[in-house]
Amino acid sequence: MLKNSNIKPITGTFMNMLISDTGINNNGLREWEKDFRFIKAVGMDTLFIIRTEIEQNGVRLSAEDPRSTTWQEDASILDMTFRLAEENGIDIYLGGPQNITNLHLGDWKKEVDDNKRYYDRTVAKYGNFKCFKGLYVTLEALPWHFNFLDICAEVLEYMRANFPEKKTFMSPGFSNLRGDMSSYYTIEQWIDIYGRYFYERVAGLLDYCAPQDGIAAPACFYGEIQENGLKEWYTEVGRLFDRCGIELWSNVETFQRPFPGHGEPSGVFRQADYRTLYMKLAEASPLVKKIITYEYFSCLSPNTEWGSARRLLARYLEIIGKDPQMIDEYYGG
């Protein structure tokens, strides 16, 4: 363990209800209750629901599907989430729909309209919960040819105009794909292009932004830690956000993308190596106001699919100076 490292703890997590790329947990109510109690105990006070409706190739999935619970207490997984967040004092930022067919057909205006109708409905439905503090722009990581910037800007405009009491949040990636979808922007290009065409455009509409830190290996040569570029990204993006009145957070991912040539499926994301997590926390901590993760329930919880998630959680607790014994206290040995 490096000495004198001022590590900020993770104080928020995404919740992925519909997409299983980071593993399926098949939680029942008791497992969900343990997860919610634990994240609160370890200092996570904010929950970001990444999306609650998705459509692809005509198939629609919903977090309000009544088959998503087998217990009587909650009509759906989304109802359960609001109830458990309220009981545990955890704030919710609600993400909306994503309709892939709209985008592939070039009908981005319909995508914006679907988002508007969705937020009208869900804010009315769940507005009585004190934990419901903000709205999350789900359509944040699309390439240029899907009118990504226009969709997100118009959704933010609608959120601010119609739900001014709700904070707004996004989590796009550092670098981002170019229009050719095979290469990435440099820091200078990203600051210039995304600054002019998006962040300056949404100044006053977007409260918080937590860039995904992406792939970064904890490089070390003969015992000497190597530069990885994250510090420069946080510094330059932070300057842009300061100009635009956006608070810089970090989305420190607790999963790792498959390494090419290792025989792993390209769309399956297992939990990260703890050395990578340590490195990314150390890089982000001095430069951001809040650290969140994608995501506790799939990559850190002892209830998740991947066997080493519990050990990653134990290593994380050691990193922030907590006793891993608390895992047994909440989840059992």
mmCIF file of C-alpha atoms in Angstrom:
data_model
loop_
_atom_site.group_PDB
_atom_site.id
_atom_site.type_symbol
_atom_site.label_atom_id
_atom_site.label_comp_id
_atom_site.label_asym_id
_atom_site.label_seq_id
_atom_site.Cartn_x
_atom_site.Cartn_y
_atom_site.Cartn_z
ATOM 1 C CA MET A 1 0.000 0.000 0.000
ATOM 2 C CA LEU A 2 1.385 3.413 -0.927
ATOM 3 C CA LYS A 3 1.846 5.718 2.028
ATOM 4 C CA ASN A 4 0.258 9.147 2.411
ATOM 5 C CA SER A 5 -2.251 8.600 -0.389
ATOM 6 C CA ASN A 6 -5.310 10.753 0.166
ATOM 7 C CA ILE A 7 -7.945 8.436 -1.300
ATOM 8 C CA LYS A 8 -11.517 9.680 -1.570
ATOM 9 C CA PRO A 9 -14.048 6.902 -0.905
ATOM 10 C CA ILE A 10 -16.702 5.937 -3.432
ATOM 11 C CA THR A 11 -19.894 7.709 -2.357
ATOM 12 C CA GLY A 12 -22.283 6.700 -5.135
ATOM 13 C CA THR A 13 -23.011 3.791 -7.435
ATOM 14 C CA PHE A 14 -24.908 3.083 -10.600
ATOM 15 C CA MET A 15 -27.577 0.404 -10.581
ATOM 16 C CA ASN A 16 -27.967 -1.643 -13.747
ATOM 17 C CA MET A 17 -31.440 -3.192 -13.829
ATOM 18 C CA LEU A 18 -31.747 -4.323 -17.438
ATOM 19 C CA ILE A 19 -28.392 -5.064 -19.092
ATOM 20 C CA SER A 20 -26.388 -8.073 -17.959
ATOM 21 C CA ASP A 21 -22.950 -7.288 -19.410
ATOM 22 C CA THR A 22 -21.473 -6.984 -15.919
ATOM 23 C CA GLY A 23 -23.163 -10.133 -14.641
ATOM 24 C CA ILE A 24 -26.619 -11.248 -13.528
ATOM 25 C CA ASN A 25 -27.191 -11.455 -9.782
ATOM 26 C CA ASN A 26 -30.747 -12.912 -9.580
ATOM 27 C CA ASN A 27 -31.216 -11.133 -6.265
ATOM 28 C CA GLY A 28 -34.285 -11.657 -4.140
ATOM 29 C CA LEU A 29 -35.537 -9.135 -1.622
ATOM 30 C CA ARG A 30 -33.212 -10.273 1.173
ATOM 31 C CA GLU A 31 -30.143 -9.949 -1.068
ATOM 32 C CA TRP A 32 -31.205 -6.485 -2.206
ATOM 33 C CA GLU A 33 -31.790 -5.440 1.396
ATOM 34 C CA LYS A 34 -28.260 -6.541 2.359
ATOM 35 C CA ASP A 35 -26.789 -4.616 -0.574
ATOM 36 C CA PHE A 36 -28.648 -1.416 0.268
ATOM 37 C CA ARG A 37 -27.736 -1.605 3.954
ATOM 38 C CA PHE A 38 -24.097 -2.258 3.129
ATOM 39 C CA ILE A 39 -23.611 0.545 0.611
ATOM 40 C CA LYS A 40 -25.079 2.968 3.134
ATOM 41 C CA ALA A 41 -22.798 1.629 5.887
ATOM 42 C CA VAL A 42 -19.710 2.013 3.692
ATOM 43 C CA GLY A 43 -20.528 5.628 2.791
ATOM 44 C CA MET A 44 -22.405 5.421 -0.511
ATOM 45 C CA ASP A 45 -25.240 7.928 -0.306
ATOM 46 C CA THR A 46 -26.306 8.233 -3.947
ATOM 47 C CA LEU A 47 -27.758 5.743 -6.431
ATOM 48 C CA PHE A 48 -27.805 6.369 -10.187
ATOM 49 C CA ILE A 49 -30.259 4.178 -12.082
ATOM 50 C CA ILE A 50 -28.595 3.830 -15.462
ATOM 51 C CA ARG A 51 -31.756 3.129 -17.451
ATOM 52 C CA THR A 52 -35.240 1.872 -16.689
ATOM 53 C CA GLU A 53 -36.516 1.255 -20.225
ATOM 54 C CA ILE A 54 -34.617 -0.083 -23.220
ATOM 55 C CA GLU A 55 -35.636 -1.240 -26.683
ATOM 56 C CA GLN A 56 -33.530 -3.069 -29.241
ATOM 57 C CA ASN A 57 -34.705 -4.856 -32.390
ATOM 58 C CA GLY A 58 -38.290 -4.340 -31.287
ATOM 59 C CA VAL A 59 -37.808 -6.041 -27.907
ATOM 60 C CA ARG A 60 -38.581 -3.833 -24.919
ATOM 61 C CA LEU A 61 -37.391 -4.302 -21.358
ATOM 62 C CA SER A 62 -38.665 -2.344 -18.363
ATOM 63 C CA ALA A 63 -37.663 -1.983 -14.740
ATOM 64 C CA GLU A 64 -41.380 -1.764 -14.028
ATOM 65 C CA ASP A 65 -41.974 -5.296 -15.325
ATOM 66 C CA PRO A 66 -44.141 -6.962 -12.615
ATOM 67 C CA ARG A 67 -42.183 -10.196 -13.133
ATOM 68 C CA SER A 68 -39.027 -8.559 -11.779
ATOM 69 C CA THR A 69 -40.001 -9.346 -8.190
ATOM 70 C CA THR A 70 -41.123 -12.618 -6.635
ATOM 71 C CA TRP A 71 -42.054 -11.016 -3.312
ATOM 72 C CA GLN A 72 -45.196 -9.236 -2.206
ATOM 73 C CA GLU A 73 -43.624 -6.043 -0.900
ATOM 74 C CA ASP A 74 -42.962 -4.435 -4.308
ATOM 75 C CA ALA A 75 -44.780 -4.384 -7.631
ATOM 76 C CA SER A 76 -41.520 -4.033 -9.616
ATOM 77 C CA ILE A 77 -37.779 -3.694 -9.217
ATOM 78 C CA LEU A 78 -38.077 0.072 -9.698
ATOM 79 C CA ASP A 79 -40.685 0.317 -6.940
ATOM 80 C CA MET A 80 -38.374 -1.698 -4.687
ATOM 81 C CA THR A 81 -35.436 0.574 -5.448
ATOM 82 C CA PHE A 82 -37.303 3.698 -4.419
ATOM 83 C CA ARG A 83 -38.618 2.014 -1.274
ATOM 84 C CA LEU A 84 -35.230 0.688 -0.128
ATOM 85 C CA ALA A 85 -33.470 3.946 -0.977
ATOM 86 C CA GLU A 86 -36.010 5.869 1.097
ATOM 87 C CA GLU A 87 -35.634 3.468 4.027
ATOM 88 C CA ASN A 88 -31.831 3.638 3.952
ATOM 89 C CA GLY A 89 -31.384 7.364 3.315
ATOM 90 C CA ILE A 90 -29.902 6.996 -0.178
ATOM 91 C CA ASP A 91 -30.587 9.611 -2.873
ATOM 92 C CA ILE A 92 -31.762 8.517 -6.333
ATOM 93 C CA TYR A 93 -30.940 9.937 -9.759
ATOM 94 C CA LEU A 94 -33.328 8.345 -12.233
ATOM 95 C CA GLY A 95 -32.207 7.409 -15.746
ATOM 96 C CA GLY A 96 -34.726 7.131 -18.549
ATOM 97 C CA PRO A 97 -35.359 5.179 -21.752
ATOM 98 C CA GLN A 98 -33.123 4.201 -24.643
ATOM 99 C CA ASN A 99 -34.712 3.095 -27.909
ATOM 100 C CA ILE A 100 -32.059 1.726 -30.234
ATOM 101 C CA THR A 101 -34.385 1.436 -33.243
ATOM 102 C CA ASN A 102 -35.117 5.191 -33.089
ATOM 103 C CA LEU A 103 -31.404 5.862 -33.320
ATOM 104 C CA HIS A 104 -30.650 3.399 -36.101
ATOM 105 C CA LEU A 105 -33.495 4.892 -38.134
ATOM 106 C CA GLY A 106 -32.092 8.370 -37.576
ATOM 107 C CA ASP A 107 -35.227 9.422 -35.702
ATOM 108 C CA TRP A 108 -33.462 11.236 -32.900
ATOM 109 C CA LYS A 109 -36.334 13.679 -32.372
ATOM 110 C CA LYS A 110 -38.576 10.746 -31.480
ATOM 111 C CA GLU A 111 -35.941 9.631 -28.997
ATOM 112 C CA VAL A 112 -36.065 13.056 -27.350
ATOM 113 C CA ASP A 113 -39.882 12.955 -27.265
ATOM 114 C CA ASP A 114 -39.851 9.467 -25.711
ATOM 115 C CA ASN A 115 -37.551 10.755 -22.985
ATOM 116 C CA LYS A 116 -39.778 13.739 -22.310
ATOM 117 C CA ARG A 117 -42.889 11.579 -21.950
ATOM 118 C CA TYR A 118 -41.015 9.138 -19.754
ATOM 119 C CA TYR A 119 -39.785 11.761 -17.300
ATOM 120 C CA ASP A 120 -43.235 13.374 -17.137
ATOM 121 C CA ARG A 121 -44.644 10.014 -16.115
ATOM 122 C CA THR A 122 -41.984 8.862 -13.656
ATOM 123 C CA VAL A 123 -41.571 12.188 -11.853
ATOM 124 C CA ALA A 124 -45.329 12.173 -11.275
ATOM 125 C CA LYS A 125 -45.302 8.522 -10.171
ATOM 126 C CA TYR A 126 -42.323 8.669 -7.790
ATOM 127 C CA GLY A 127 -42.327 12.347 -6.903
ATOM 128 C CA ASN A 128 -43.547 11.699 -3.366
ATOM 129 C CA PHE A 129 -40.251 10.000 -2.422
ATOM 130 C CA LYS A 130 -37.880 12.337 -0.589
ATOM 131 C CA CYS A 131 -34.939 10.305 -1.912
ATOM 132 C CA PHE A 132 -35.770 11.277 -5.531
ATOM 133 C CA LYS A 133 -33.201 14.048 -5.968
ATOM 134 C CA GLY A 134 -32.146 14.069 -9.594
ATOM 135 C CA LEU A 135 -32.422 12.982 -13.215
ATOM 136 C CA TYR A 136 -29.781 11.180 -15.209
ATOM 137 C CA VAL A 137 -29.345 11.519 -18.988
ATOM 138 C CA THR A 138 -29.119 7.892 -20.090
ATOM 139 C CA LEU A 139 -28.264 8.655 -23.733
ATOM 140 C CA GLU A 140 -24.800 9.887 -22.919
ATOM 141 C CA ALA A 141 -22.358 7.603 -24.694
ATOM 142 C CA LEU A 142 -23.615 7.556 -28.265
ATOM 143 C CA PRO A 143 -21.397 8.285 -31.278
ATOM 144 C CA TRP A 144 -21.841 11.393 -33.387
ATOM 145 C CA HIS A 145 -23.993 9.883 -36.113
ATOM 146 C CA PHE A 146 -26.775 9.205 -33.599
ATOM 147 C CA ASN A 147 -27.099 12.963 -32.876
ATOM 148 C CA PHE A 148 -25.754 12.269 -29.408
ATOM 149 C CA LEU A 149 -25.102 15.919 -28.575
ATOM 150 C CA ASP A 150 -28.509 17.111 -29.784
ATOM 151 C CA ILE A 151 -30.400 14.407 -27.912
ATOM 152 C CA CYS A 152 -28.637 15.033 -24.615
ATOM 153 C CA ALA A 153 -28.878 18.817 -24.882
ATOM 154 C CA GLU A 154 -32.604 18.784 -25.633
ATOM 155 C CA VAL A 155 -33.302 16.291 -22.831
ATOM 156 C CA LEU A 156 -31.357 18.499 -20.398
ATOM 157 C CA GLU A 157 -33.269 21.578 -21.557
ATOM 158 C CA TYR A 158 -36.547 19.770 -20.872
ATOM 159 C CA MET A 159 -35.400 18.569 -17.464
ATOM 160 C CA ARG A 160 -34.360 22.035 -16.331
ATOM 161 C CA ALA A 161 -37.507 23.724 -17.658
ATOM 162 C CA ASN A 162 -39.995 21.208 -16.274
ATOM 163 C CA PHE A 163 -38.318 19.765 -13.163
ATOM 164 C CA PRO A 164 -36.135 22.599 -11.845
ATOM 165 C CA GLU A 165 -36.102 21.057 -8.362
ATOM 166 C CA LYS A 166 -34.183 18.024 -9.686
ATOM 167 C CA LYS A 167 -30.414 18.047 -10.139
ATOM 168 C CA THR A 168 -29.090 16.833 -13.498
ATOM 169 C CA PHE A 169 -26.266 14.387 -14.111
ATOM 170 C CA MET A 170 -24.349 12.693 -16.924
ATOM 171 C CA SER A 171 -21.451 10.231 -17.179
ATOM 172 C CA PRO A 172 -19.938 10.145 -20.700
ATOM 173 C CA GLY A 173 -16.495 8.713 -21.286
ATOM 174 C CA PHE A 174 -13.124 10.363 -21.486
ATOM 175 C CA SER A 175 -11.909 10.553 -25.114
ATOM 176 C CA ASN A 176 -15.102 9.222 -26.770
ATOM 177 C CA LEU A 177 -15.373 7.700 -30.212
ATOM 178 C CA ARG A 178 -14.837 9.783 -33.304
ATOM 179 C CA GLY A 179 -17.388 9.734 -36.061
ATOM 180 C CA ASP A 180 -15.572 6.814 -37.696
ATOM 181 C CA MET A 181 -16.277 4.726 -34.549
ATOM 182 C CA SER A 182 -12.786 3.189 -34.692
ATOM 183 C CA SER A 183 -10.590 5.864 -33.127
ATOM 184 C CA TYR A 184 -10.741 8.240 -30.182
ATOM 185 C CA TYR A 185 -10.269 11.939 -29.575
ATOM 186 C CA THR A 186 -7.141 13.270 -27.919
ATOM 187 C CA ILE A 187 -7.532 15.447 -24.824
ATOM 188 C CA GLU A 188 -7.083 18.619 -26.870
ATOM 189 C CA GLN A 189 -9.624 17.518 -29.478
ATOM 190 C CA TRP A 190 -12.125 16.422 -26.832
ATOM 191 C CA ILE A 191 -11.907 19.702 -24.922
ATOM 192 C CA ASP A 192 -12.268 21.728 -28.126
ATOM 193 C CA ILE A 193 -15.005 19.757 -29.874
ATOM 194 C CA TYR A 194 -17.084 18.617 -26.916
ATOM 195 C CA GLY A 195 -16.556 21.948 -25.215
ATOM 196 C CA ARG A 196 -17.825 24.014 -28.129
ATOM 197 C CA TYR A 197 -20.556 21.696 -29.341
ATOM 198 C CA PHE A 198 -21.893 20.358 -26.071
ATOM 199 C CA TYR A 199 -20.639 21.504 -22.657
ATOM 200 C CA GLU A 200 -20.730 25.228 -23.437
ATOM 201 C CA ARG A 201 -24.149 24.629 -24.968
ATOM 202 C CA VAL A 202 -25.529 23.034 -21.781
ATOM 203 C CA ALA A 203 -23.947 25.465 -19.320
ATOM 204 C CA GLY A 204 -26.592 26.142 -16.693
ATOM 205 C CA LEU A 205 -28.471 22.932 -17.531
ATOM 206 C CA LEU A 206 -26.061 20.248 -16.281
ATOM 207 C CA ASP A 207 -25.155 20.205 -12.584
ATOM 208 C CA TYR A 208 -22.775 17.252 -12.306
ATOM 209 C CA CYS A 209 -20.717 15.204 -14.753
ATOM 210 C CA ALA A 210 -18.712 12.099 -13.855
ATOM 211 C CA PRO A 211 -16.632 10.975 -16.845
ATOM 212 C CA GLN A 212 -16.059 7.237 -17.161
ATOM 213 C CA ASP A 213 -12.358 6.690 -16.594
ATOM 214 C CA GLY A 214 -12.178 3.941 -19.227
ATOM 215 C CA ILE A 215 -9.382 1.447 -19.686
ATOM 216 C CA ALA A 216 -6.255 2.209 -17.718
ATOM 217 C CA ALA A 217 -3.690 -0.381 -16.629
ATOM 218 C CA PRO A 218 -1.625 0.204 -13.453
ATOM 219 C CA ALA A 219 1.680 0.284 -15.309
ATOM 220 C CA CYS A 220 4.893 -0.140 -13.348
ATOM 221 C CA PHE A 221 8.484 -0.625 -14.618
ATOM 222 C CA TYR A 222 11.247 -1.867 -12.307
ATOM 223 C CA GLY A 223 9.192 -0.740 -9.326
ATOM 224 C CA GLU A 224 8.629 2.770 -10.722
ATOM 225 C CA ILE A 225 4.982 3.775 -11.295
ATOM 226 C CA GLN A 226 4.361 4.862 -14.894
ATOM 227 C CA GLU A 227 2.200 7.747 -16.065
ATOM 228 C CA ASN A 228 -1.231 6.684 -17.360
ATOM 229 C CA GLY A 229 -2.712 9.980 -18.580
ATOM 230 C CA LEU A 230 -5.690 10.095 -16.205
ATOM 231 C CA LYS A 231 -4.373 13.067 -14.233
ATOM 232 C CA GLU A 232 -4.115 15.148 -17.401
ATOM 233 C CA TRP A 233 -7.658 14.200 -18.412
ATOM 234 C CA TYR A 234 -9.100 15.206 -15.033
ATOM 235 C CA THR A 235 -7.157 18.465 -15.004
ATOM 236 C CA GLU A 236 -8.119 19.620 -18.493
ATOM 237 C CA VAL A 237 -11.744 18.468 -18.300
ATOM 238 C CA GLY A 238 -11.992 20.138 -14.880
ATOM 239 C CA ARG A 239 -10.958 23.464 -16.406
ATOM 240 C CA LEU A 240 -13.605 23.093 -19.106
ATOM 241 C CA PHE A 241 -16.280 22.245 -16.537
ATOM 242 C CA ASP A 242 -15.297 25.214 -14.368
ATOM 243 C CA ARG A 243 -15.933 27.495 -17.344
ATOM 244 C CA CYS A 244 -19.328 25.875 -17.915
ATOM 245 C CA GLY A 245 -20.467 25.750 -14.269
ATOM 246 C CA ILE A 246 -20.449 21.937 -14.115
ATOM 247 C CA GLU A 247 -19.128 20.099 -11.042
ATOM 248 C CA LEU A 248 -16.523 17.462 -11.925
ATOM 249 C CA TRP A 249 -17.048 14.002 -10.455
ATOM 250 C CA SER A 250 -15.446 10.711 -11.458
ATOM 251 C CA ASN A 251 -16.997 7.424 -12.528
ATOM 252 C CA VAL A 252 -14.301 5.015 -11.335
ATOM 253 C CA GLU A 253 -15.267 1.782 -13.027
ATOM 254 C CA THR A 254 -15.065 -1.380 -10.928
ATOM 255 C CA PHE A 255 -15.187 -3.583 -14.028
ATOM 256 C CA GLN A 256 -12.573 -4.291 -16.663
ATOM 257 C CA ARG A 257 -13.097 -4.697 -20.366
ATOM 258 C CA PRO A 258 -11.873 -7.985 -21.871
ATOM 259 C CA PHE A 259 -8.252 -8.070 -22.985
ATOM 260 C CA PRO A 260 -7.887 -8.854 -26.725
ATOM 261 C CA GLY A 261 -6.630 -12.332 -27.447
ATOM 262 C CA HIS A 262 -7.474 -13.797 -24.056
ATOM 263 C CA GLY A 263 -10.473 -15.709 -25.336
ATOM 264 C CA GLU A 264 -13.032 -13.745 -23.291
ATOM 265 C CA PRO A 265 -16.334 -12.667 -24.868
ATOM 266 C CA SER A 266 -16.056 -9.082 -26.086
ATOM 267 C CA GLY A 267 -19.266 -7.903 -24.415
ATOM 268 C CA VAL A 268 -18.715 -9.355 -20.941
ATOM 269 C CA PHE A 269 -17.203 -7.090 -18.290
ATOM 270 C CA ARG A 270 -15.902 -8.753 -15.160
ATOM 271 C CA GLN A 271 -14.861 -6.918 -12.006
ATOM 272 C CA ALA A 272 -11.597 -4.985 -12.068
ATOM 273 C CA ASP A 273 -8.233 -5.942 -10.670
ATOM 274 C CA TYR A 274 -7.886 -4.247 -7.256
ATOM 275 C CA ARG A 275 -4.569 -2.645 -8.291
ATOM 276 C CA THR A 276 -6.359 -0.906 -11.144
ATOM 277 C CA LEU A 277 -9.057 0.286 -8.756
ATOM 278 C CA TYR A 278 -6.440 1.629 -6.349
ATOM 279 C CA MET A 279 -4.643 3.472 -9.143
ATOM 280 C CA LYS A 280 -7.810 5.065 -10.508
ATOM 281 C CA LEU A 281 -8.992 6.173 -7.069
ATOM 282 C CA ALA A 282 -5.582 7.716 -6.388
ATOM 283 C CA GLU A 283 -5.615 9.633 -9.692
ATOM 284 C CA ALA A 284 -9.156 10.957 -9.302
ATOM 285 C CA SER A 285 -9.199 11.803 -5.597
ATOM 286 C CA PRO A 286 -7.306 15.141 -5.611
ATOM 287 C CA LEU A 287 -9.115 16.469 -8.684
ATOM 288 C CA VAL A 288 -12.842 15.669 -8.313
ATOM 289 C CA LYS A 289 -15.615 16.521 -5.853
ATOM 290 C CA LYS A 290 -17.270 13.103 -5.736
ATOM 291 C CA ILE A 291 -16.371 9.563 -6.812
ATOM 292 C CA ILE A 292 -19.014 7.124 -7.982
ATOM 293 C CA THR A 293 -18.716 3.707 -9.584
ATOM 294 C CA TYR A 294 -20.181 1.467 -12.218
ATOM 295 C CA GLU A 295 -21.210 -0.472 -10.297
ATOM 296 C CA TYR A 296 -21.511 -1.962 -6.833
ATOM 297 C CA PHE A 297 -24.264 -4.505 -7.415
ATOM 298 C CA SER A 298 -22.490 -6.289 -10.292
ATOM 299 C CA CYS A 299 -18.810 -5.809 -9.511
ATOM 300 C CA LEU A 300 -18.397 -5.440 -5.725
ATOM 301 C CA SER A 301 -21.366 -7.071 -4.024
ATOM 302 C CA PRO A 302 -20.832 -10.556 -2.514
ATOM 303 C CA ASN A 303 -24.198 -11.379 -4.142
ATOM 304 C CA THR A 304 -22.931 -10.884 -7.676
ATOM 305 C CA GLU A 305 -22.139 -13.487 -10.325
ATOM 306 C CA TRP A 306 -18.360 -13.130 -10.320
ATOM 307 C CA GLY A 307 -16.597 -15.025 -7.558
ATOM 308 C CA SER A 308 -13.829 -12.504 -6.851
ATOM 309 C CA ALA A 309 -16.193 -9.537 -6.364
ATOM 310 C CA ARG A 310 -16.247 -10.148 -2.612
ATOM 311 C CA ARG A 311 -12.454 -10.035 -2.552
ATOM 312 C CA LEU A 312 -12.401 -6.844 -4.639
ATOM 313 C CA LEU A 313 -14.765 -5.338 -2.059
ATOM 314 C CA ALA A 314 -12.418 -6.449 0.733
ATOM 315 C CA ARG A 315 -9.432 -4.852 -1.003
ATOM 316 C CA TYR A 316 -11.438 -1.645 -1.550
ATOM 317 C CA LEU A 317 -12.279 -1.474 2.151
ATOM 318 C CA GLU A 318 -8.594 -1.853 2.999
ATOM 319 C CA ILE A 319 -7.734 0.934 0.548
ATOM 320 C CA ILE A 320 -10.087 3.368 2.337
ATOM 321 C CA GLY A 321 -9.021 2.231 5.804
ATOM 322 C CA LYS A 322 -11.999 0.049 6.769
ATOM 323 C CA ASP A 323 -11.975 -3.477 8.153
ATOM 324 C CA PRO A 324 -13.119 -6.089 5.591
ATOM 325 C CA GLN A 325 -14.661 -7.964 8.515
ATOM 326 C CA MET A 326 -17.723 -5.754 8.053
ATOM 327 C CA ILE A 327 -18.547 -7.784 4.902
ATOM 328 C CA ASP A 328 -19.201 -10.827 7.055
ATOM 329 C CA GLU A 329 -21.220 -8.738 9.491
ATOM 330 C CA TYR A 330 -23.645 -7.663 6.739
ATOM 331 C CA TYR A 331 -23.565 -10.637 4.359
ATOM 332 C CA GLY A 332 -22.508 -13.565 6.511
ATOM 333 C CA GLY A 333 -19.290 -15.554 6.230
#
